[in-house]
């Protein structure tokens, strides 16, 4: 084989290897789905240091005090917007309901092809928000919090994982995928900081520990 053809063969093989790697990367699930990118670890640590530490108080909490899944555009409510945003090849019907698609749940690493297998998680739960300051908000502000598509607050995840999380904070619950925990706590702190919510002492300790490695 001539040196010319040998070099050409090596070049072709290198190009093919690069193409295969690119395809694999494109098809792999993203580490953060389509959650708005949270602040950096350094910024989150700065924000956390500024949050008020206070005992939680759930007196008077009712989920209905946070109007959620409001209409965002046309027939699409917040849930359907997040399902479309966080999924791959999502098809919606005339009422904006997702009829097909694929969703990768970053909390547990599961992939689903039915929208009914997914919940839209309020990363900072509604009850947690109430406990840490939202009890004094107007209904309008609670509605904005419950439907916030701008901050890293809403994400499509496996339904039973979300149900197991419930209203727990990072002191007692974290995603089982350790690779996502840094993103999770950065998002948690960003949301609490933006909305002026407090943290309790155990929550702050857990956030401090997780953010130390972010």
XYZ file of C-alpha atoms in Angstrom:
214
model
C 0.000 0.000 0.000
C 1.394 3.432 -0.956
C 2.030 6.082 1.695
C -0.682 8.245 0.078
C -3.388 5.588 0.433
C -2.190 4.659 3.913
C -2.522 8.277 5.048
C -5.907 8.566 3.340
C -7.157 5.420 5.090
C -6.033 6.755 8.466
C -7.780 10.067 7.771
C -11.016 8.325 6.798
C -10.930 6.114 9.894
C -10.305 9.139 12.112
C -13.212 11.000 10.520
C -15.518 8.011 10.991
C -14.476 7.659 14.623
C -15.219 11.319 15.200
C -18.604 11.011 13.528
C -19.534 7.969 15.622
C -18.485 9.769 18.794
C -20.538 12.820 17.813
C -23.625 10.709 17.142
C -23.229 8.948 20.472
C -22.902 12.279 22.231
C -25.944 13.670 20.471
C -28.084 10.666 21.382
C -26.950 10.446 24.996
C -29.302 11.912 27.621
C -28.236 15.326 28.797
C -27.216 15.719 32.407
C -29.616 18.569 33.036
C -32.525 17.899 30.641
C -33.863 21.338 29.706
C -33.935 22.822 33.191
C -32.751 26.445 32.957
C -29.054 26.315 33.852
C -28.636 27.178 37.533
C -26.005 29.530 38.888
C -22.451 28.289 39.408
C -21.334 26.559 42.576
C -19.449 29.673 43.688
C -22.498 31.874 43.165
C -24.732 29.358 44.928
C -22.382 29.350 47.929
C -22.527 33.141 47.976
C -26.321 33.111 47.787
C -26.600 30.492 50.513
C -24.509 32.608 52.882
C -27.069 35.406 52.442
C -30.197 33.341 53.098
C -31.977 33.835 56.409
C -31.893 30.807 58.700
C -35.289 30.271 60.332
C -37.480 27.531 61.759
C -40.106 26.305 59.300
C -43.785 26.962 59.953
C -46.459 25.129 57.969
C -49.441 26.710 59.709
C -52.232 27.307 57.203
C -50.616 25.567 54.208
C -52.904 24.494 51.376
C -51.631 23.470 47.936
C -54.521 25.361 46.343
C -52.985 28.596 47.623
C -50.420 28.146 44.823
C -52.448 28.234 41.571
C -50.469 25.985 39.262
C -50.499 24.617 35.738
C -51.920 27.867 34.473
C -52.358 28.540 30.759
C -49.092 29.676 29.201
C -50.004 29.987 25.523
C -53.036 28.918 23.522
C -54.215 25.582 24.925
C -50.872 24.833 26.620
C -50.608 24.908 30.390
C -47.386 24.909 32.393
C -47.217 21.133 32.681
C -47.469 20.637 28.928
C -44.881 23.326 28.256
C -42.389 21.586 30.553
C -43.139 18.169 29.036
C -42.444 19.588 25.586
C -39.302 21.364 26.768
C -37.824 18.416 28.647
C -38.681 15.674 26.144
C -37.336 14.471 22.825
C -39.530 14.258 19.700
C -42.601 15.227 21.710
C -45.845 15.253 19.725
C -48.811 17.178 21.102
C -52.467 17.033 20.097
C -54.762 19.997 19.458
C -55.319 20.468 23.197
C -51.518 20.522 23.761
C -51.450 17.143 25.531
C -48.279 15.141 24.824
C -49.282 12.039 22.856
C -45.799 10.643 22.261
C -42.150 11.346 22.899
C -39.255 10.300 25.095
C -38.253 11.704 28.466
C -35.076 11.137 30.458
C -35.522 11.625 34.199
C -32.347 13.192 35.565
C -33.212 12.308 39.165
C -33.045 8.534 38.667
C -31.758 7.936 35.131
C -34.970 6.345 33.836
C -36.316 6.922 30.312
C -40.062 7.033 29.633
C -42.177 7.125 26.492
C -45.537 7.967 28.092
C -46.217 11.401 29.552
C -48.367 9.767 32.227
C -45.195 8.301 33.757
C -43.888 11.780 34.513
C -44.582 14.414 37.108
C -43.510 18.020 36.848
C -41.510 18.542 40.012
C -41.427 21.852 41.805
C -37.740 21.607 42.645
C -38.375 23.716 45.740
C -41.717 22.181 46.785
C -44.750 24.368 47.307
C -45.073 23.318 50.955
C -41.367 24.027 51.496
C -41.847 27.494 50.040
C -44.809 28.100 52.339
C -42.766 26.972 55.339
C -39.965 29.379 54.487
C -41.759 32.596 53.660
C -44.395 32.157 50.962
C -47.149 32.243 53.586
C -46.813 36.037 53.508
C -46.947 36.320 49.718
C -49.836 37.457 47.577
C -51.678 34.807 45.582
C -50.217 36.323 42.421
C -46.653 35.787 43.656
C -47.416 32.223 44.716
C -48.843 31.594 41.248
C -45.674 32.934 39.655
C -43.565 30.666 41.862
C -45.657 27.596 41.060
C -45.403 28.185 37.298
C -41.882 29.615 37.018
C -40.361 28.629 33.668
C -37.482 31.112 33.934
C -35.726 29.926 37.085
C -34.564 26.282 37.503
C -37.727 25.386 39.412
C -39.761 23.025 37.186
C -38.560 19.734 35.685
C -40.151 16.568 34.275
C -39.119 13.495 36.286
C -40.302 9.953 37.043
C -43.642 10.278 38.817
C -43.019 7.899 41.735
C -39.605 9.476 42.366
C -41.257 12.877 42.629
C -43.912 11.434 44.924
C -41.219 9.893 47.132
C -39.522 13.293 47.356
C -42.762 14.932 48.431
C -42.052 18.181 50.267
C -38.602 17.212 51.549
C -35.589 19.502 51.394
C -31.976 18.422 50.709
C -31.415 17.528 54.373
C -33.651 14.476 53.939
C -33.943 13.855 50.170
C -31.616 14.087 47.174
C -31.759 12.612 43.645
C -30.445 9.038 43.559
C -28.190 9.976 40.623
C -25.193 11.454 42.391
C -24.093 13.088 39.107
C -27.120 15.393 39.304
C -26.821 16.466 42.920
C -24.593 19.473 42.286
C -27.056 20.815 39.704
C -29.928 20.138 42.099
C -28.516 22.072 45.060
C -27.335 24.953 42.880
C -30.872 25.233 41.497
C -32.404 24.925 44.980
C -30.319 27.781 46.367
C -30.915 29.964 43.306
C -34.694 29.607 43.592
C -34.693 30.285 47.333
C -32.440 33.306 46.894
C -34.491 34.774 44.044
C -37.731 34.474 46.006
C -36.247 35.578 49.341
C -37.064 32.306 51.083
C -35.355 31.170 54.270
C -33.599 27.887 55.066
C -33.689 25.898 58.275
C -30.458 24.898 59.995
C -30.425 21.258 58.816
C -31.209 22.342 55.259
C -28.393 24.909 55.272
C -25.938 22.356 56.619
C -26.854 19.851 53.900
C -26.642 22.489 51.156
C -23.273 23.670 52.460
C -21.898 20.118 52.366
C -23.165 19.383 48.848
C -22.043 22.732 47.457
C -18.530 22.240 48.813
C -17.863 19.803 45.971
C -19.594 21.812 43.241
